[in-house]
PDB file of C-alpha atoms in Angstrom:
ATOM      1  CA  UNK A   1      46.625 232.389  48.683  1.00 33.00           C
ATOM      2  CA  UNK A   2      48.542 233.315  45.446  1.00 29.00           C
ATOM      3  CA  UNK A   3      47.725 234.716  42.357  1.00 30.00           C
ATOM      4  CA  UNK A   4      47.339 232.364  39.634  1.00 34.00           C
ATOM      5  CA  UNK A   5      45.815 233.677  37.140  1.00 38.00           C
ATOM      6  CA  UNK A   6      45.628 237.268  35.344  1.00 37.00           C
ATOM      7  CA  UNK A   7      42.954 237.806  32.993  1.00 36.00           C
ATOM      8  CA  UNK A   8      41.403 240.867  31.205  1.00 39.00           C
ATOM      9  CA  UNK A   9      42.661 243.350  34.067  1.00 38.00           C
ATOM     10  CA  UNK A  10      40.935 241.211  36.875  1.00 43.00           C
ATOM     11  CA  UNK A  11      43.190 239.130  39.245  1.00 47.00           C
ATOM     12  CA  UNK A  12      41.952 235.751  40.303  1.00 54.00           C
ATOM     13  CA  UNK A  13      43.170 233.861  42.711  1.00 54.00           C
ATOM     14  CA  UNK A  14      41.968 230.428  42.373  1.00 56.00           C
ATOM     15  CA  UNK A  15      42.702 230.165  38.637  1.00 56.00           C
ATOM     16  CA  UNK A  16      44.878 227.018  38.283  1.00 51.00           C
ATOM     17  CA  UNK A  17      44.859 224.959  41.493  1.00 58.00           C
ATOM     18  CA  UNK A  18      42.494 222.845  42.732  1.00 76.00           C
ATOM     19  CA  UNK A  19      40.021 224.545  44.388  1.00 79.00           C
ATOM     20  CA  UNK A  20      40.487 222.254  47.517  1.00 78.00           C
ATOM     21  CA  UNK A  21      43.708 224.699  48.043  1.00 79.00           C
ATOM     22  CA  UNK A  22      41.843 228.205  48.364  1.00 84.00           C
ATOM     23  CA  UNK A  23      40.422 229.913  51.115  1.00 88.00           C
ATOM     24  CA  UNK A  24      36.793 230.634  51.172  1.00 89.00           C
ATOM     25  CA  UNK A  25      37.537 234.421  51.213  1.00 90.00           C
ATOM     26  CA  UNK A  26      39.599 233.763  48.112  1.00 90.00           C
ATOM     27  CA  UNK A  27      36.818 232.135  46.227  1.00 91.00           C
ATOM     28  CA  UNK A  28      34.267 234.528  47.210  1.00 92.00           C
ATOM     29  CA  UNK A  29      36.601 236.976  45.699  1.00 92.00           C
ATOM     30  CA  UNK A  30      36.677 235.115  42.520  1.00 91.00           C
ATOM     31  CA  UNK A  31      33.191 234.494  42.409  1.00 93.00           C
ATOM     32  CA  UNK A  32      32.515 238.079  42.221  1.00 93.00           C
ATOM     33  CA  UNK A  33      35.150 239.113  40.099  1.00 91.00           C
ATOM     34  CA  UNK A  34      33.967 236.421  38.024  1.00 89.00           C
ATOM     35  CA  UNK A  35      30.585 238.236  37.888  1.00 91.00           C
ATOM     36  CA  UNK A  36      31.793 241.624  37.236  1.00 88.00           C
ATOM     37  CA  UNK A  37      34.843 241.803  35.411  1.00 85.00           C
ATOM     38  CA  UNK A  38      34.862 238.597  33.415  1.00 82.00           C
ATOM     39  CA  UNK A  39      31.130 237.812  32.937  1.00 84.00           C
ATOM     40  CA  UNK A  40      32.250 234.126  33.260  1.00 89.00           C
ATOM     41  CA  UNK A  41      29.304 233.256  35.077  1.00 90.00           C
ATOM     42  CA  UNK A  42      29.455 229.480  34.508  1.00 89.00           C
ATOM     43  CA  UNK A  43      33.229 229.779  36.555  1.00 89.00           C
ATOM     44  CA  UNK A  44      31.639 231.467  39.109  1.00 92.00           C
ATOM     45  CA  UNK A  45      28.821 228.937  39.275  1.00 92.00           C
ATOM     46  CA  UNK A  46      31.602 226.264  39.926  1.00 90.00           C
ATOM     47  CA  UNK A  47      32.817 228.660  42.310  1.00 92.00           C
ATOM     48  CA  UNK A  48      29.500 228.880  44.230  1.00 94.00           C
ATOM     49  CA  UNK A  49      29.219 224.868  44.117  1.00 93.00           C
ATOM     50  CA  UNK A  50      32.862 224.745  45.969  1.00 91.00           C
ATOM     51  CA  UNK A  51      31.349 226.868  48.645  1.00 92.00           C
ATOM     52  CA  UNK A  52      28.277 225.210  49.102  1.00 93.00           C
ATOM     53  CA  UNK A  53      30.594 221.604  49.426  1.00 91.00           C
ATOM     54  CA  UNK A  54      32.320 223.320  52.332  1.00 92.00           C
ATOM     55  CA  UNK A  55      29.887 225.183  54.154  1.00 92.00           C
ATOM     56  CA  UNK A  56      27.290 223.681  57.025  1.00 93.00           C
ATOM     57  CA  UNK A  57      23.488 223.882  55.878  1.00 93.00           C
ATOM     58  CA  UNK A  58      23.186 227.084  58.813  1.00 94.00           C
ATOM     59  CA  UNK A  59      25.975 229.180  56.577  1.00 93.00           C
ATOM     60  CA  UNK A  60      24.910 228.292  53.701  1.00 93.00           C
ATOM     61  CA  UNK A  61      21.773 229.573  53.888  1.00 93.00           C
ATOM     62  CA  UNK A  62      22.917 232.579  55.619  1.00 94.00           C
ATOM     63  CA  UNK A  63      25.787 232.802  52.158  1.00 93.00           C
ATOM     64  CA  UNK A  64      22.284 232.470  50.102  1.00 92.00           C
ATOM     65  CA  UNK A  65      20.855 235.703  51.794  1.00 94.00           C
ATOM     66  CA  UNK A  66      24.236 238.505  50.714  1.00 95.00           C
ATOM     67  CA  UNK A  67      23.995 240.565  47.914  1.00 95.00           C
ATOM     68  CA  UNK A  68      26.903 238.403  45.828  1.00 95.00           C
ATOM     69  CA  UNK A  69      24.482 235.106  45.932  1.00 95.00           C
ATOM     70  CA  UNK A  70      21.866 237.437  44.492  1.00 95.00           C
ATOM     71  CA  UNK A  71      23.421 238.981  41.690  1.00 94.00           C
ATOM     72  CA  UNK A  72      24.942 235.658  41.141  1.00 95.00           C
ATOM     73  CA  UNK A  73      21.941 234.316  40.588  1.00 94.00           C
ATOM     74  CA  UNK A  74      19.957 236.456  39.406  1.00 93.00           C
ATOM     75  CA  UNK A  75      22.820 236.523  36.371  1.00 92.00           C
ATOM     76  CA  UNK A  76      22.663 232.854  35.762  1.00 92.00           C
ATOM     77  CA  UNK A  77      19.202 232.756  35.617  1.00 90.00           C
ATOM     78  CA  UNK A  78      19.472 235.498  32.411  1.00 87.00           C
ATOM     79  CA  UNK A  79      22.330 233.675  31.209  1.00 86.00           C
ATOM     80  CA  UNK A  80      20.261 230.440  31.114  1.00 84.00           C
ATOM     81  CA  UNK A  81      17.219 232.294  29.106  1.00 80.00           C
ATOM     82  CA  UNK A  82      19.437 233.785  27.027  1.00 76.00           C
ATOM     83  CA  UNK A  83      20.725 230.305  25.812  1.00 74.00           C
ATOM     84  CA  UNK A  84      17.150 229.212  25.510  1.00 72.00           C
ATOM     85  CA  UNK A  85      16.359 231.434  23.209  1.00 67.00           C
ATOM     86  CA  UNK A  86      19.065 230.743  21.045  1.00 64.00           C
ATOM     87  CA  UNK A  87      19.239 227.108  21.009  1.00 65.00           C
ATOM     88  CA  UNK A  88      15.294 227.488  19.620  1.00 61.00           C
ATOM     89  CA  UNK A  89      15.959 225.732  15.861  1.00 61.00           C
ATOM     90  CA  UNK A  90      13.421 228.273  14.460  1.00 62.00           C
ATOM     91  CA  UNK A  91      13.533 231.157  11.988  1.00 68.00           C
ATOM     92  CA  UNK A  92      11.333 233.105  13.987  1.00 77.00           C
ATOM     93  CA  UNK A  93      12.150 235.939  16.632  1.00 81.00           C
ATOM     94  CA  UNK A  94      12.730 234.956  19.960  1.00 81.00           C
ATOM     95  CA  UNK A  95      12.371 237.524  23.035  1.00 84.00           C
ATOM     96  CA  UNK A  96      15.553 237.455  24.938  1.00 82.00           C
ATOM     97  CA  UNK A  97      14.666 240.440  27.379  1.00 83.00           C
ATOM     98  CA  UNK A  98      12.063 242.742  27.586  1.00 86.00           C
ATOM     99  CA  UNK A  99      11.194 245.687  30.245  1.00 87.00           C
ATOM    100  CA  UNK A 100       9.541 249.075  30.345  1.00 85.00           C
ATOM    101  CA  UNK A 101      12.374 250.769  27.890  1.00 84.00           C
ATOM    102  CA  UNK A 102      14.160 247.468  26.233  1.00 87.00           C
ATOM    103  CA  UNK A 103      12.794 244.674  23.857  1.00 88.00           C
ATOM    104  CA  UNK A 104      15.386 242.603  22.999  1.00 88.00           C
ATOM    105  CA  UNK A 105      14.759 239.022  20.302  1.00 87.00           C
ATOM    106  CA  UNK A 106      17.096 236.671  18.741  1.00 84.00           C
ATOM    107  CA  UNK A 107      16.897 234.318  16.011  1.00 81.00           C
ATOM    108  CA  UNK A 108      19.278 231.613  15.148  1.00 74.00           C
ATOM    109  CA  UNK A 109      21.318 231.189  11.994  1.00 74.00           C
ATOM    110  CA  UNK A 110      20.237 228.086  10.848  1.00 72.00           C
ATOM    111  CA  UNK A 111      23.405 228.080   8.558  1.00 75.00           C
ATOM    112  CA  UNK A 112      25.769 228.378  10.809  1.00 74.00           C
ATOM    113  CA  UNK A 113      26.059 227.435  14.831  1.00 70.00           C
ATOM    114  CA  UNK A 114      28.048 230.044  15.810  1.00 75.00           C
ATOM    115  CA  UNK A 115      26.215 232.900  14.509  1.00 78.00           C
ATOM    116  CA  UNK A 116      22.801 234.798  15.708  1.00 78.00           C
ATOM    117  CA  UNK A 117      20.724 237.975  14.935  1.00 82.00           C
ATOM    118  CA  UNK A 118      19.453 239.934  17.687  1.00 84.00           C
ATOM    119  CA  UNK A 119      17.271 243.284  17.046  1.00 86.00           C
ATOM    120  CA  UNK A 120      16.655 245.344  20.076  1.00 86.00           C
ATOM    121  CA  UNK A 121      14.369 248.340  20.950  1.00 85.00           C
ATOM    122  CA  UNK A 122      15.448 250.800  23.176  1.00 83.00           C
ATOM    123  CA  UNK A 123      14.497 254.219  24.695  1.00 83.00           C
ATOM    124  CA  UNK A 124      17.753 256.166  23.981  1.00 79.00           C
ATOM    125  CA  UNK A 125      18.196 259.426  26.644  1.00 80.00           C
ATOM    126  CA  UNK A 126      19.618 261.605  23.435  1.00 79.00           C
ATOM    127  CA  UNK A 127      19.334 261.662  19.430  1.00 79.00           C
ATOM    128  CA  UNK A 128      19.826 259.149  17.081  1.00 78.00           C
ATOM    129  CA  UNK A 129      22.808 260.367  15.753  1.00 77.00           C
ATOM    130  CA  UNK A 130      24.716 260.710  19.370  1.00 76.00           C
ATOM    131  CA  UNK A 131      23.870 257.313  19.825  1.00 75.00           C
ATOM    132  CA  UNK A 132      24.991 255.972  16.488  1.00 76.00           C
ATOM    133  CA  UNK A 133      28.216 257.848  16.716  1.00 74.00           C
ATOM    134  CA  UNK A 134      29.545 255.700  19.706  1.00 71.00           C
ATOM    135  CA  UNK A 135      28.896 252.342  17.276  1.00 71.00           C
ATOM    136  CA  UNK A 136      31.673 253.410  15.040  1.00 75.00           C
ATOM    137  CA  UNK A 137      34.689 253.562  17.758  1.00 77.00           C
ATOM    138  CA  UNK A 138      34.949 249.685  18.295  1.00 78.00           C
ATOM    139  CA  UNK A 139      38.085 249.976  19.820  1.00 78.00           C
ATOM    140  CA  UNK A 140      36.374 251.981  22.983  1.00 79.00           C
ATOM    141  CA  UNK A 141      33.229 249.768  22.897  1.00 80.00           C
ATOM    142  CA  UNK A 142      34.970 247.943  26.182  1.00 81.00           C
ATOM    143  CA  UNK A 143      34.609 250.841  27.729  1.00 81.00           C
ATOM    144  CA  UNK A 144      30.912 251.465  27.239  1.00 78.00           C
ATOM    145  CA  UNK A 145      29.077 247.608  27.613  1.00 79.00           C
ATOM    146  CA  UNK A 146      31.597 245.977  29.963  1.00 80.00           C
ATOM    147  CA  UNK A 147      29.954 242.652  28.577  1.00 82.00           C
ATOM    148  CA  UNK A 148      32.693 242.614  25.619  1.00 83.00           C
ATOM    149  CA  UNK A 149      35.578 241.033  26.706  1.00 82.00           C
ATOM    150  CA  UNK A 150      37.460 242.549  23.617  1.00 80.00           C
ATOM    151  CA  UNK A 151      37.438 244.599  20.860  1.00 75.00           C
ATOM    152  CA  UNK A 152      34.771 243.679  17.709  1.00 77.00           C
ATOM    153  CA  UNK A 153      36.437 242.420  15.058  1.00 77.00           C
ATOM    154  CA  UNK A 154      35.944 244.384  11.936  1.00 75.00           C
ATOM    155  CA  UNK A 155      34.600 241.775   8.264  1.00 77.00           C
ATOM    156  CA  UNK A 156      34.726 244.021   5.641  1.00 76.00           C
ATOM    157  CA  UNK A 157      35.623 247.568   4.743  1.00 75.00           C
ATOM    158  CA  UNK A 158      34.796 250.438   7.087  1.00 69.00           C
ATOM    159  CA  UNK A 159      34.079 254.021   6.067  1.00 63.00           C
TER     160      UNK A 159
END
């Protein structure tokens, strides 16, 4: 198998090609770098659909039972709620997530389709003023929520 494709530090292998050309450890590969480094969890679902195409009904449903069908799924499935909630046409908050620590809700901006709020209530492990620090250094913001696949671009002037 070669590498294809190089994107945001991860190497995937079955970037270009049809995926008729990759072995299944390749896509497997993919699949969970497409879960961890990329967060491009609709590639890796195409990814999963490959492997369930090639695979007999007995390994498939022993595929279904390892730890990279599980977090595969269960990331979809919040993926999936997430767009729920924001394809609601409502001006009302939405809950997007909520456990013991984190309440997270999400309205849509009904004046514009590419933009959202989201408020979120969290049990921080230090002060306020720690944790508001970090907000300011956007250009290390990567390294803290791997979930931003780059920088924040700054509107407006910053003090």
């Amino acid at each position: 198998t070669r590498l294809s494709e190089k994107s945001g530090g991860s190497h995937f292998r079955c970037g270009a090609g049809r995926l008729e050309n990759y072995s299944t450890e390749a896509i497997l590969q993919d699949i969970r770098a497409n879960l961890e480094s990329s967060h491009n969890v609709l590639r890796a679902e195409l990814l999963v659909a490959e492997l369930k195409r090639r695979f007999t009904p007995e390994d498939w449903n022993a595929l279904q039972e390892t730890e990279l069908l599980e977090q595969f799924r269960h990331r979809l499935e919040r993926f999936f709620e997430i767009g729920q909630v924001l394809c609601l046409e409502t001006r009302e908050w939405s809950t997007a997530y909520r456990d013991s620590n984190t309440h997270i809700e999400c309205m849509l901006d009904v004046g514009s389709v590419s933009w959202f709020c989201y408020r979120a209530r969290v049990r921080l492990p230090s002060c306020l003023k720690c944790a508001v620090a970090v907000t300011n250094e956007l250009e290390l913001l990567q390294t803290w929520n791997p979930l931003v696949s780059s920088p924040p671009k700054s509107l407006g002037h910053r003090t």
